[in-house]
Amino acid sequence: MSSATIIDVARQAGVSIKTVSRVLNFEPNVREQTRAKVLAAAEALRYRPNVSARSLAGSRSYLIGLLFDNPSPAYVADVQMGAVTRCRQAGYHLIVEPIDSAAGDVGAVIEPMLDTLNVDGLILTPPVCDNVAILDALDRAGAAYVRIAPDKAPDRAAYVHMDDRRAAYEMTAYLLGLGHESVGFIIGPPDHGAAHLRYEGYRQALADGGRAFRPEHVRQGQFSFRSGFEAAESLLAGPDRPTAVFASNDDMALGVTAVAYRLGVSIPGDVSVAGFDDTPGARVVWPQLTTIRQPIMEMAAAAAELLISGEAGRRDEAGGPASRLLDFDLIVRESTAPPPA
C-alpha cells in the first residue's frame, strides 16, 4: 500500500486538493489536460484512495453490485472481469450476487438485499435485466442500475448493448455464403432477450438469402453445454441433418461438437459448426470454433463506468437514458467450411 496522500498528488500535479478529488471521483467539468496530469501524478506516486475514508467523507460506499442469472460460466466470468477491472481503476470494489430471476418472490428479495449490500449502483445481466419484478423493486428503492443487453423497455434505465440481431444475421449469411443450403439453429433461453434477437437475425438472413426456413432444423436450448448436446443429438442423428449448425452461444456449440465426435460426424467435413460469444472454450476445442466475438468484458466495463461517473442517472435531451453501443466481430476458424459435395 502506497503511503502517498491526496496532498502529495495535488502538489506533484500542481493543482488543488479539490481538483484531485474531482478527478479521482470522475466528476464532470474537468479539463482533459488537468485530468491527465492528476492521473499521471497519482500513478507515479502509486496513490490508492482509502475506500473506508472516502465512504465516511461522502455519501458513496464505493461498492458496485453485479446481479446475474446465467448458465454460462464463461459469460459470467467475462462480465465479472470487465466490471472489476473498471471498478479497481476507479477505487471501487465489485460485489457479485447470483439471483434466481425466475423465482416467484424475486422482487421481495431485492429490497432487503440492497439494504445489506449498500452499493452505489447495480449492473444487471440478462435475464435479470428484463425481469419486471426486479426492475420495479429497484425503482421503488431509488437504486441506480445499468442493464446489459436488455430486450424489454430500453427507455427504462441506462443500458449497454451490442447488435445481437445483426451479429446473428452476419453469421448466418457467412454460412450461406460458403454454400450451405440448410443451416440449423439452436435458440437460447426463452427469457433471454438476446436469444430472441439472435433467432430473428438468423431467420432474416435465411429470407434475404433466398433459403426456406425449416423449423425441423431448429432446436430449443438453454445456453448450456448440456442443452446444446441434447439439441445436437436429434439434429445430427437423422438422415436429413443440416450441413451447418449455428448455436446461439459457444457453450451450446461445444455440445454440438461433442455429439458430432460421438456420432463420427466430421467437423467441418460433414457439418460446419458456429457459435456466439468467443469464450475461451471456442479457442481450445479442436477444430477451433467460428463464432461471434461479443465484447462481454467491454460491455461490463462500460456499465460500471456509467455508474461510477453518475451518467446512469442522467437523461439526454430527448429524455432517453444513457446508453452505449459496442461493436462485434465475426471470427472465422477451422470449424466451418463449404458443405460436402
PDB file of C-alpha atoms in Angstrom, residues 13-311:
ATOM      1  CA  ALA A  13       0.261  17.751 -10.315  1.00  0.00           C
ATOM      2  CA  GLY A  14       0.337  21.434  -9.391  1.00  0.00           C
ATOM      3  CA  VAL A  15      -3.404  21.617  -8.716  1.00  0.00           C
ATOM      4  CA  SER A  16      -5.671  21.980  -5.700  1.00  0.00           C
ATOM      5  CA  ILE A  17      -6.739  19.114  -3.460  1.00  0.00           C
ATOM      6  CA  LYS A  18     -10.333  19.747  -4.568  1.00  0.00           C
ATOM      7  CA  THR A  19      -9.332  19.276  -8.215  1.00  0.00           C
ATOM      8  CA  VAL A  20      -7.616  15.983  -7.386  1.00  0.00           C
ATOM      9  CA  SER A  21     -10.752  14.850  -5.584  1.00  0.00           C
ATOM     10  CA  ARG A  22     -12.936  15.757  -8.562  1.00  0.00           C
ATOM     11  CA  VAL A  23     -10.680  13.867 -10.966  1.00  0.00           C
ATOM     12  CA  LEU A  24     -10.470  10.742  -8.792  1.00  0.00           C
ATOM     13  CA  ASN A  25     -14.240  10.766  -8.319  1.00  0.00           C
ATOM     14  CA  PHE A  26     -14.778  11.099 -12.085  1.00  0.00           C
ATOM     15  CA  GLU A  27     -16.776  14.286 -11.725  1.00  0.00           C
ATOM     16  CA  PRO A  28     -17.612  16.260 -14.894  1.00  0.00           C
ATOM     17  CA  ASN A  29     -16.311  19.677 -15.979  1.00  0.00           C
ATOM     18  CA  VAL A  30     -12.624  18.933 -15.508  1.00  0.00           C
ATOM     19  CA  ARG A  31     -10.298  19.836 -18.381  1.00  0.00           C
ATOM     20  CA  GLU A  32      -8.827  16.757 -20.046  1.00  0.00           C
ATOM     21  CA  GLN A  33      -5.306  18.168 -19.729  1.00  0.00           C
ATOM     22  CA  THR A  34      -5.809  18.624 -15.975  1.00  0.00           C
ATOM     23  CA  ARG A  35      -7.383  15.191 -15.607  1.00  0.00           C
ATOM     24  CA  ALA A  36      -4.433  13.573 -17.387  1.00  0.00           C
ATOM     25  CA  LYS A  37      -1.953  15.466 -15.211  1.00  0.00           C
ATOM     26  CA  VAL A  38      -3.649  14.353 -11.977  1.00  0.00           C
ATOM     27  CA  LEU A  39      -3.944  10.730 -13.067  1.00  0.00           C
ATOM     28  CA  ALA A  40      -0.284  10.689 -14.117  1.00  0.00           C
ATOM     29  CA  ALA A  41       0.743  12.070 -10.714  1.00  0.00           C
ATOM     30  CA  ALA A  42      -1.402   9.516  -8.880  1.00  0.00           C
ATOM     31  CA  GLU A  43       0.124   6.712 -10.921  1.00  0.00           C
ATOM     32  CA  ALA A  44       3.679   7.960 -10.388  1.00  0.00           C
ATOM     33  CA  LEU A  45       3.120   8.151  -6.625  1.00  0.00           C
ATOM     34  CA  ARG A  46       1.211   4.851  -6.615  1.00  0.00           C
ATOM     35  CA  TYR A  47      -1.580   6.635  -4.794  1.00  0.00           C
ATOM     36  CA  ARG A  48      -4.550   4.460  -3.872  1.00  0.00           C
ATOM     37  CA  PRO A  49      -7.612   6.060  -2.255  1.00  0.00           C
ATOM     38  CA  ASN A  50      -8.723   4.684   1.102  1.00  0.00           C
ATOM     39  CA  VAL A  51     -12.229   3.373   0.405  1.00  0.00           C
ATOM     40  CA  SER A  52     -13.334   3.488   4.044  1.00  0.00           C
ATOM     41  CA  ALA A  53     -12.223   7.093   4.455  1.00  0.00           C
ATOM     42  CA  ARG A  54     -13.854   8.105   1.212  1.00  0.00           C
ATOM     43  CA  SER A  55     -17.180   6.499   2.154  1.00  0.00           C
ATOM     44  CA  LEU A  56     -17.156   8.231   5.551  1.00  0.00           C
ATOM     45  CA  ALA A  57     -16.400  11.562   3.923  1.00  0.00           C
ATOM     46  CA  GLY A  58     -19.276  11.403   1.445  1.00  0.00           C
ATOM     47  CA  SER A  59     -22.454   9.624   0.509  1.00  0.00           C
ATOM     48  CA  ARG A  60     -20.824   6.927  -1.634  1.00  0.00           C
ATOM     49  CA  SER A  61     -19.948   3.431  -0.475  1.00  0.00           C
ATOM     50  CA  TYR A  62     -17.561   2.860  -3.431  1.00  0.00           C
ATOM     51  CA  LEU A  63     -19.201  -0.507  -3.994  1.00  0.00           C
ATOM     52  CA  ILE A  64     -20.841  -1.671  -7.236  1.00  0.00           C
ATOM     53  CA  GLY A  65     -23.112  -4.712  -7.262  1.00  0.00           C
ATOM     54  CA  LEU A  66     -23.458  -7.268 -10.057  1.00  0.00           C
ATOM     55  CA  LEU A  67     -26.625  -9.382 -10.285  1.00  0.00           C
ATOM     56  CA  PHE A  68     -26.564 -12.374 -12.631  1.00  0.00           C
ATOM     57  CA  ASP A  69     -28.554 -15.484 -13.513  1.00  0.00           C
ATOM     58  CA  ASN A  70     -26.834 -17.157 -16.450  1.00  0.00           C
ATOM     59  CA  PRO A  71     -25.969 -20.830 -17.035  1.00  0.00           C
ATOM     60  CA  SER A  72     -22.800 -19.988 -18.970  1.00  0.00           C
ATOM     61  CA  PRO A  73     -19.839 -19.770 -16.554  1.00  0.00           C
ATOM     62  CA  ALA A  74     -17.618 -18.277 -19.261  1.00  0.00           C
ATOM     63  CA  TYR A  75     -20.051 -15.398 -19.859  1.00  0.00           C
ATOM     64  CA  VAL A  76     -20.360 -14.669 -16.148  1.00  0.00           C
ATOM     65  CA  ALA A  77     -16.568 -14.768 -15.712  1.00  0.00           C
ATOM     66  CA  ASP A  78     -16.070 -12.255 -18.540  1.00  0.00           C
ATOM     67  CA  VAL A  79     -18.717  -9.921 -17.109  1.00  0.00           C
ATOM     68  CA  GLN A  80     -17.046 -10.050 -13.699  1.00  0.00           C
ATOM     69  CA  MET A  81     -13.598  -9.418 -15.161  1.00  0.00           C
ATOM     70  CA  GLY A  82     -14.747  -6.411 -17.185  1.00  0.00           C
ATOM     71  CA  ALA A  83     -16.628  -4.854 -14.275  1.00  0.00           C
ATOM     72  CA  VAL A  84     -13.978  -5.478 -11.631  1.00  0.00           C
ATOM     73  CA  THR A  85     -11.205  -4.073 -13.849  1.00  0.00           C
ATOM     74  CA  ARG A  86     -13.048  -0.777 -14.289  1.00  0.00           C
ATOM     75  CA  CYS A  87     -14.001  -0.681 -10.603  1.00  0.00           C
ATOM     76  CA  ARG A  88     -10.416  -1.137  -9.489  1.00  0.00           C
ATOM     77  CA  GLN A  89      -9.230   1.648 -11.772  1.00  0.00           C
ATOM     78  CA  ALA A  90     -11.648   3.997 -10.027  1.00  0.00           C
ATOM     79  CA  GLY A  91     -11.003   2.762  -6.494  1.00  0.00           C
ATOM     80  CA  TYR A  92     -14.289   0.863  -6.302  1.00  0.00           C
ATOM     81  CA  HIS A  93     -14.990  -2.740  -5.355  1.00  0.00           C
ATOM     82  CA  LEU A  94     -17.366  -5.192  -7.025  1.00  0.00           C
ATOM     83  CA  ILE A  95     -19.860  -7.324  -5.120  1.00  0.00           C
ATOM     84  CA  VAL A  96     -21.225 -10.283  -7.107  1.00  0.00           C
ATOM     85  CA  GLU A  97     -24.639 -11.738  -6.269  1.00  0.00           C
ATOM     86  CA  PRO A  98     -26.258 -14.681  -8.095  1.00  0.00           C
ATOM     87  CA  ILE A  99     -30.031 -14.409  -8.179  1.00  0.00           C
ATOM     88  CA  ASP A 100     -32.850 -16.692  -9.323  1.00  0.00           C
ATOM     89  CA  SER A 101     -34.728 -14.370 -11.649  1.00  0.00           C
ATOM     90  CA  ALA A 102     -37.440 -16.997 -12.207  1.00  0.00           C
ATOM     91  CA  ALA A 103     -38.362 -17.213  -8.508  1.00  0.00           C
ATOM     92  CA  GLY A 104     -41.848 -16.004  -7.701  1.00  0.00           C
ATOM     93  CA  ASP A 105     -40.715 -13.800  -4.824  1.00  0.00           C
ATOM     94  CA  VAL A 106     -37.649 -12.335  -6.517  1.00  0.00           C
ATOM     95  CA  GLY A 107     -38.977  -8.779  -6.244  1.00  0.00           C
ATOM     96  CA  ALA A 108     -39.387  -9.083  -2.488  1.00  0.00           C
ATOM     97  CA  VAL A 109     -35.796 -10.318  -2.164  1.00  0.00           C
ATOM     98  CA  ILE A 110     -34.293  -7.217  -3.791  1.00  0.00           C
ATOM     99  CA  GLU A 111     -35.047  -4.507  -1.230  1.00  0.00           C
ATOM    100  CA  PRO A 112     -33.518  -6.260   1.821  1.00  0.00           C
ATOM    101  CA  MET A 113     -30.564  -7.219  -0.401  1.00  0.00           C
ATOM    102  CA  LEU A 114     -29.999  -3.545  -1.212  1.00  0.00           C
ATOM    103  CA  ASP A 115     -30.038  -2.654   2.490  1.00  0.00           C
ATOM    104  CA  THR A 116     -27.412  -5.322   3.169  1.00  0.00           C
ATOM    105  CA  LEU A 117     -25.125  -4.560   0.224  1.00  0.00           C
ATOM    106  CA  ASN A 118     -25.214  -0.739   0.479  1.00  0.00           C
ATOM    107  CA  VAL A 119     -23.950  -0.348  -3.094  1.00  0.00           C
ATOM    108  CA  ASP A 120     -23.718   2.829  -5.173  1.00  0.00           C
ATOM    109  CA  GLY A 121     -25.297   1.073  -8.131  1.00  0.00           C
ATOM    110  CA  LEU A 122     -26.016  -2.275  -9.759  1.00  0.00           C
ATOM    111  CA  ILE A 123     -25.109  -3.961 -13.042  1.00  0.00           C
ATOM    112  CA  LEU A 124     -27.835  -6.295 -14.313  1.00  0.00           C
ATOM    113  CA  THR A 125     -27.073  -9.035 -16.856  1.00  0.00           C
ATOM    114  CA  PRO A 126     -29.647 -10.982 -18.909  1.00  0.00           C
ATOM    115  CA  PRO A 127     -32.184 -12.285 -17.999  1.00  0.00           C
ATOM    116  CA  VAL A 128     -32.121 -10.332 -14.709  1.00  0.00           C
ATOM    117  CA  CYS A 129     -32.129  -7.071 -16.675  1.00  0.00           C
ATOM    118  CA  ASP A 130     -35.547  -7.867 -18.195  1.00  0.00           C
ATOM    119  CA  ASN A 131     -37.273  -9.102 -15.035  1.00  0.00           C
ATOM    120  CA  VAL A 132     -40.051  -6.585 -14.353  1.00  0.00           C
ATOM    121  CA  ALA A 133     -40.357  -7.519 -10.669  1.00  0.00           C
ATOM    122  CA  ILE A 134     -36.642  -6.834 -10.130  1.00  0.00           C
ATOM    123  CA  LEU A 135     -36.728  -3.546 -12.045  1.00  0.00           C
ATOM    124  CA  ASP A 136     -39.824  -2.388 -10.144  1.00  0.00           C
ATOM    125  CA  ALA A 137     -38.147  -3.181  -6.823  1.00  0.00           C
ATOM    126  CA  LEU A 138     -35.013  -1.260  -7.795  1.00  0.00           C
ATOM    127  CA  ASP A 139     -37.069   1.733  -8.906  1.00  0.00           C
ATOM    128  CA  ARG A 140     -39.049   1.734  -5.653  1.00  0.00           C
ATOM    129  CA  ALA A 141     -35.774   1.738  -3.720  1.00  0.00           C
ATOM    130  CA  GLY A 142     -34.381   4.553  -5.856  1.00  0.00           C
ATOM    131  CA  ALA A 143     -31.363   2.432  -6.789  1.00  0.00           C
ATOM    132  CA  ALA A 144     -29.080   3.323  -9.690  1.00  0.00           C
ATOM    133  CA  TYR A 145     -28.615   0.485 -12.163  1.00  0.00           C
ATOM    134  CA  VAL A 146     -27.339  -0.257 -15.657  1.00  0.00           C
ATOM    135  CA  ARG A 147     -28.707  -3.074 -17.802  1.00  0.00           C
ATOM    136  CA  ILE A 148     -26.525  -5.150 -20.110  1.00  0.00           C
ATOM    137  CA  ALA A 149     -28.234  -6.171 -23.380  1.00  0.00           C
ATOM    138  CA  PRO A 150     -31.858  -5.586 -22.342  1.00  0.00           C
ATOM    139  CA  ASP A 151     -34.659  -6.786 -24.606  1.00  0.00           C
ATOM    140  CA  LYS A 152     -37.632  -5.029 -22.999  1.00  0.00           C
ATOM    141  CA  ALA A 153     -38.336  -1.356 -22.266  1.00  0.00           C
ATOM    142  CA  PRO A 154     -34.911   0.040 -23.280  1.00  0.00           C
ATOM    143  CA  ASP A 155     -36.003   3.540 -22.216  1.00  0.00           C
ATOM    144  CA  ARG A 156     -36.472   2.453 -18.620  1.00  0.00           C
ATOM    145  CA  ALA A 157     -32.867   2.895 -17.445  1.00  0.00           C
ATOM    146  CA  ALA A 158     -29.281   3.214 -18.650  1.00  0.00           C
ATOM    147  CA  TYR A 159     -28.029   0.281 -20.689  1.00  0.00           C
ATOM    148  CA  VAL A 160     -25.103  -1.148 -22.640  1.00  0.00           C
ATOM    149  CA  HIS A 161     -25.628  -3.403 -25.643  1.00  0.00           C
ATOM    150  CA  MET A 162     -24.454  -4.750 -28.970  1.00  0.00           C
ATOM    151  CA  ASP A 163     -26.478  -5.534 -32.099  1.00  0.00           C
ATOM    152  CA  ASP A 164     -27.266  -9.216 -31.466  1.00  0.00           C
ATOM    153  CA  ARG A 165     -29.705  -9.384 -34.360  1.00  0.00           C
ATOM    154  CA  ARG A 166     -27.143  -8.062 -36.827  1.00  0.00           C
ATOM    155  CA  ALA A 167     -24.411 -10.332 -35.480  1.00  0.00           C
ATOM    156  CA  ALA A 168     -26.560 -13.456 -35.923  1.00  0.00           C
ATOM    157  CA  TYR A 169     -27.576 -12.218 -39.357  1.00  0.00           C
ATOM    158  CA  GLU A 170     -23.952 -11.877 -40.436  1.00  0.00           C
ATOM    159  CA  MET A 171     -23.006 -15.317 -39.120  1.00  0.00           C
ATOM    160  CA  THR A 172     -25.911 -16.948 -40.930  1.00  0.00           C
ATOM    161  CA  ALA A 173     -25.115 -15.022 -44.124  1.00  0.00           C
ATOM    162  CA  TYR A 174     -21.492 -16.167 -43.832  1.00  0.00           C
ATOM    163  CA  LEU A 175     -22.578 -19.825 -43.643  1.00  0.00           C
ATOM    164  CA  LEU A 176     -24.930 -19.374 -46.593  1.00  0.00           C
ATOM    165  CA  GLY A 177     -22.090 -17.722 -48.481  1.00  0.00           C
ATOM    166  CA  LEU A 178     -19.999 -20.864 -48.005  1.00  0.00           C
ATOM    167  CA  GLY A 179     -22.688 -22.714 -49.952  1.00  0.00           C
ATOM    168  CA  HIS A 180     -24.758 -24.238 -47.156  1.00  0.00           C
ATOM    169  CA  GLU A 181     -28.373 -24.649 -48.199  1.00  0.00           C
ATOM    170  CA  SER A 182     -29.511 -25.909 -44.799  1.00  0.00           C
ATOM    171  CA  VAL A 183     -28.360 -24.145 -41.626  1.00  0.00           C
ATOM    172  CA  GLY A 184     -29.648 -25.469 -38.327  1.00  0.00           C
ATOM    173  CA  PHE A 185     -30.086 -23.188 -35.335  1.00  0.00           C
ATOM    174  CA  ILE A 186     -30.153 -23.685 -31.559  1.00  0.00           C
ATOM    175  CA  ILE A 187     -32.085 -20.970 -29.732  1.00  0.00           C
ATOM    176  CA  GLY A 188     -31.150 -19.604 -26.319  1.00  0.00           C
ATOM    177  CA  PRO A 189     -33.444 -19.481 -23.261  1.00  0.00           C
ATOM    178  CA  PRO A 190     -36.943 -18.054 -23.857  1.00  0.00           C
ATOM    179  CA  ASP A 191     -36.492 -15.459 -21.084  1.00  0.00           C
ATOM    180  CA  HIS A 192     -33.196 -14.169 -22.501  1.00  0.00           C
ATOM    181  CA  GLY A 193     -33.639 -11.078 -24.671  1.00  0.00           C
ATOM    182  CA  ALA A 194     -30.525 -11.623 -26.777  1.00  0.00           C
ATOM    183  CA  ALA A 195     -31.716 -15.143 -27.638  1.00  0.00           C
ATOM    184  CA  HIS A 196     -34.766 -13.714 -29.419  1.00  0.00           C
ATOM    185  CA  LEU A 197     -32.687 -11.156 -31.290  1.00  0.00           C
ATOM    186  CA  ARG A 198     -30.234 -13.793 -32.499  1.00  0.00           C
ATOM    187  CA  TYR A 199     -33.064 -16.014 -33.679  1.00  0.00           C
ATOM    188  CA  GLU A 200     -34.584 -13.083 -35.568  1.00  0.00           C
ATOM    189  CA  GLY A 201     -31.242 -12.349 -37.230  1.00  0.00           C
ATOM    190  CA  TYR A 202     -30.900 -15.989 -38.276  1.00  0.00           C
ATOM    191  CA  ARG A 203     -34.360 -16.073 -39.845  1.00  0.00           C
ATOM    192  CA  GLN A 204     -33.898 -12.733 -41.611  1.00  0.00           C
ATOM    193  CA  ALA A 205     -30.622 -13.888 -43.163  1.00  0.00           C
ATOM    194  CA  LEU A 206     -32.320 -17.035 -44.461  1.00  0.00           C
ATOM    195  CA  ALA A 207     -35.078 -14.960 -46.026  1.00  0.00           C
ATOM    196  CA  ASP A 208     -32.677 -12.433 -47.558  1.00  0.00           C
ATOM    197  CA  GLY A 209     -30.517 -15.296 -48.845  1.00  0.00           C
ATOM    198  CA  GLY A 210     -33.446 -16.948 -50.593  1.00  0.00           C
ATOM    199  CA  ARG A 211     -33.404 -20.029 -48.342  1.00  0.00           C
ATOM    200  CA  ALA A 212     -36.574 -21.506 -46.888  1.00  0.00           C
ATOM    201  CA  PHE A 213     -36.957 -21.542 -43.126  1.00  0.00           C
ATOM    202  CA  ARG A 214     -37.094 -25.161 -41.959  1.00  0.00           C
ATOM    203  CA  PRO A 215     -38.481 -25.482 -38.415  1.00  0.00           C
ATOM    204  CA  GLU A 216     -37.294 -29.108 -38.240  1.00  0.00           C
ATOM    205  CA  HIS A 217     -33.733 -27.731 -38.217  1.00  0.00           C
ATOM    206  CA  VAL A 218     -34.336 -25.523 -35.153  1.00  0.00           C
ATOM    207  CA  ARG A 219     -33.981 -26.674 -31.544  1.00  0.00           C
ATOM    208  CA  GLN A 220     -34.582 -25.009 -28.203  1.00  0.00           C
ATOM    209  CA  GLY A 221     -31.533 -24.604 -25.965  1.00  0.00           C
ATOM    210  CA  GLN A 222     -30.717 -23.013 -22.610  1.00  0.00           C
ATOM    211  CA  PHE A 223     -27.239 -21.536 -23.250  1.00  0.00           C
ATOM    212  CA  SER A 224     -25.696 -24.569 -21.522  1.00  0.00           C
ATOM    213  CA  PHE A 225     -23.393 -27.306 -22.828  1.00  0.00           C
ATOM    214  CA  ARG A 226     -25.980 -29.968 -21.904  1.00  0.00           C
ATOM    215  CA  SER A 227     -28.779 -28.276 -23.843  1.00  0.00           C
ATOM    216  CA  GLY A 228     -26.539 -27.948 -26.913  1.00  0.00           C
ATOM    217  CA  PHE A 229     -25.591 -31.616 -26.583  1.00  0.00           C
ATOM    218  CA  GLU A 230     -29.223 -32.709 -26.397  1.00  0.00           C
ATOM    219  CA  ALA A 231     -30.249 -30.493 -29.317  1.00  0.00           C
ATOM    220  CA  ALA A 232     -27.434 -31.860 -31.470  1.00  0.00           C
ATOM    221  CA  GLU A 233     -28.392 -35.477 -30.726  1.00  0.00           C
ATOM    222  CA  SER A 234     -31.579 -35.015 -32.726  1.00  0.00           C
ATOM    223  CA  LEU A 235     -30.221 -32.522 -35.264  1.00  0.00           C
ATOM    224  CA  LEU A 236     -27.252 -34.650 -36.348  1.00  0.00           C
ATOM    225  CA  ALA A 237     -28.590 -38.173 -35.960  1.00  0.00           C
ATOM    226  CA  GLY A 238     -31.302 -38.036 -38.629  1.00  0.00           C
ATOM    227  CA  PRO A 239     -30.832 -38.602 -42.356  1.00  0.00           C
ATOM    228  CA  ASP A 240     -31.903 -35.021 -43.139  1.00  0.00           C
ATOM    229  CA  ARG A 241     -29.388 -33.235 -40.963  1.00  0.00           C
ATOM    230  CA  PRO A 242     -28.333 -29.682 -41.843  1.00  0.00           C
ATOM    231  CA  THR A 243     -24.869 -29.179 -43.308  1.00  0.00           C
ATOM    232  CA  ALA A 244     -24.208 -26.364 -40.821  1.00  0.00           C
ATOM    233  CA  VAL A 245     -25.344 -25.719 -37.245  1.00  0.00           C
ATOM    234  CA  PHE A 246     -25.306 -22.239 -35.732  1.00  0.00           C
ATOM    235  CA  ALA A 247     -25.681 -22.378 -31.941  1.00  0.00           C
ATOM    236  CA  SER A 248     -26.559 -19.041 -30.365  1.00  0.00           C
ATOM    237  CA  ASN A 249     -23.793 -19.334 -27.777  1.00  0.00           C
ATOM    238  CA  ASP A 250     -20.439 -21.092 -27.580  1.00  0.00           C
ATOM    239  CA  ASP A 251     -21.371 -23.473 -24.749  1.00  0.00           C
ATOM    240  CA  MET A 252     -24.140 -24.978 -26.885  1.00  0.00           C
ATOM    241  CA  ALA A 253     -21.841 -25.082 -29.926  1.00  0.00           C
ATOM    242  CA  LEU A 254     -19.344 -27.094 -27.871  1.00  0.00           C
ATOM    243  CA  GLY A 255     -22.172 -29.506 -27.059  1.00  0.00           C
ATOM    244  CA  VAL A 256     -22.785 -29.881 -30.808  1.00  0.00           C
ATOM    245  CA  THR A 257     -19.087 -30.597 -31.334  1.00  0.00           C
ATOM    246  CA  ALA A 258     -19.135 -33.336 -28.687  1.00  0.00           C
ATOM    247  CA  VAL A 259     -22.130 -35.068 -30.276  1.00  0.00           C
ATOM    248  CA  ALA A 260     -20.552 -34.870 -33.733  1.00  0.00           C
ATOM    249  CA  TYR A 261     -17.456 -36.678 -32.491  1.00  0.00           C
ATOM    250  CA  ARG A 262     -19.563 -39.302 -30.763  1.00  0.00           C
ATOM    251  CA  LEU A 263     -21.541 -39.965 -33.953  1.00  0.00           C
ATOM    252  CA  GLY A 264     -18.468 -39.944 -36.198  1.00  0.00           C
ATOM    253  CA  VAL A 265     -19.596 -36.795 -37.987  1.00  0.00           C
ATOM    254  CA  SER A 266     -16.592 -34.823 -39.224  1.00  0.00           C
ATOM    255  CA  ILE A 267     -16.268 -31.106 -38.443  1.00  0.00           C
ATOM    256  CA  PRO A 268     -16.172 -29.299 -40.819  1.00  0.00           C
ATOM    257  CA  GLY A 269     -16.052 -32.088 -43.418  1.00  0.00           C
ATOM    258  CA  ASP A 270     -19.612 -33.302 -42.822  1.00  0.00           C
ATOM    259  CA  VAL A 271     -21.075 -30.415 -40.855  1.00  0.00           C
ATOM    260  CA  SER A 272     -19.904 -26.897 -40.046  1.00  0.00           C
ATOM    261  CA  VAL A 273     -20.436 -25.603 -36.508  1.00  0.00           C
ATOM    262  CA  ALA A 274     -20.578 -21.957 -35.411  1.00  0.00           C
ATOM    263  CA  GLY A 275     -21.145 -20.333 -32.029  1.00  0.00           C
ATOM    264  CA  PHE A 276     -21.584 -16.938 -30.409  1.00  0.00           C
ATOM    265  CA  ASP A 277     -19.556 -15.106 -27.687  1.00  0.00           C
ATOM    266  CA  ASP A 278     -15.934 -16.181 -28.375  1.00  0.00           C
ATOM    267  CA  THR A 279     -15.442 -17.707 -24.931  1.00  0.00           C
ATOM    268  CA  PRO A 280     -12.144 -19.458 -24.066  1.00  0.00           C
ATOM    269  CA  GLY A 281     -13.731 -22.802 -24.972  1.00  0.00           C
ATOM    270  CA  ALA A 282     -14.082 -21.653 -28.579  1.00  0.00           C
ATOM    271  CA  ARG A 283     -10.299 -21.391 -28.834  1.00  0.00           C
ATOM    272  CA  VAL A 284      -9.260 -24.578 -27.015  1.00  0.00           C
ATOM    273  CA  VAL A 285     -11.631 -27.033 -28.743  1.00  0.00           C
ATOM    274  CA  TRP A 286     -10.499 -28.690 -31.947  1.00  0.00           C
ATOM    275  CA  PRO A 287     -11.291 -27.657 -34.563  1.00  0.00           C
ATOM    276  CA  GLN A 288     -11.373 -24.155 -33.139  1.00  0.00           C
ATOM    277  CA  LEU A 289     -14.812 -22.600 -33.274  1.00  0.00           C
ATOM    278  CA  THR A 290     -16.015 -19.999 -35.738  1.00  0.00           C
ATOM    279  CA  THR A 291     -18.002 -17.559 -33.606  1.00  0.00           C
ATOM    280  CA  ILE A 292     -19.169 -14.026 -32.951  1.00  0.00           C
ATOM    281  CA  ARG A 293     -16.838 -12.171 -30.616  1.00  0.00           C
ATOM    282  CA  GLN A 294     -19.174 -10.391 -28.247  1.00  0.00           C
ATOM    283  CA  PRO A 295     -17.471  -7.582 -26.280  1.00  0.00           C
ATOM    284  CA  ILE A 296     -18.632  -9.002 -22.940  1.00  0.00           C
ATOM    285  CA  MET A 297     -15.841  -7.559 -20.795  1.00  0.00           C
ATOM    286  CA  GLU A 298     -16.071  -4.209 -22.548  1.00  0.00           C
ATOM    287  CA  MET A 299     -19.844  -4.035 -22.016  1.00  0.00           C
ATOM    288  CA  ALA A 300     -19.440  -4.800 -18.314  1.00  0.00           C
ATOM    289  CA  ALA A 301     -16.701  -2.175 -18.018  1.00  0.00           C
ATOM    290  CA  ALA A 302     -18.908   0.374 -19.790  1.00  0.00           C
ATOM    291  CA  ALA A 303     -21.784  -0.433 -17.423  1.00  0.00           C
ATOM    292  CA  ALA A 304     -19.505   0.115 -14.419  1.00  0.00           C
ATOM    293  CA  GLU A 305     -18.297   3.393 -15.915  1.00  0.00           C
ATOM    294  CA  LEU A 306     -21.867   4.689 -16.313  1.00  0.00           C
ATOM    295  CA  LEU A 307     -22.451   4.064 -12.609  1.00  0.00           C
ATOM    296  CA  ILE A 308     -19.116   5.444 -11.412  1.00  0.00           C
ATOM    297  CA  SER A 309     -19.407   8.621 -13.487  1.00  0.00           C
ATOM    298  CA  GLY A 310     -23.014   9.221 -12.486  1.00  0.00           C
ATOM    299  CA  GLU A 311     -24.187   9.148 -16.114  1.00  0.00           C
TER     300      GLU A 311
END
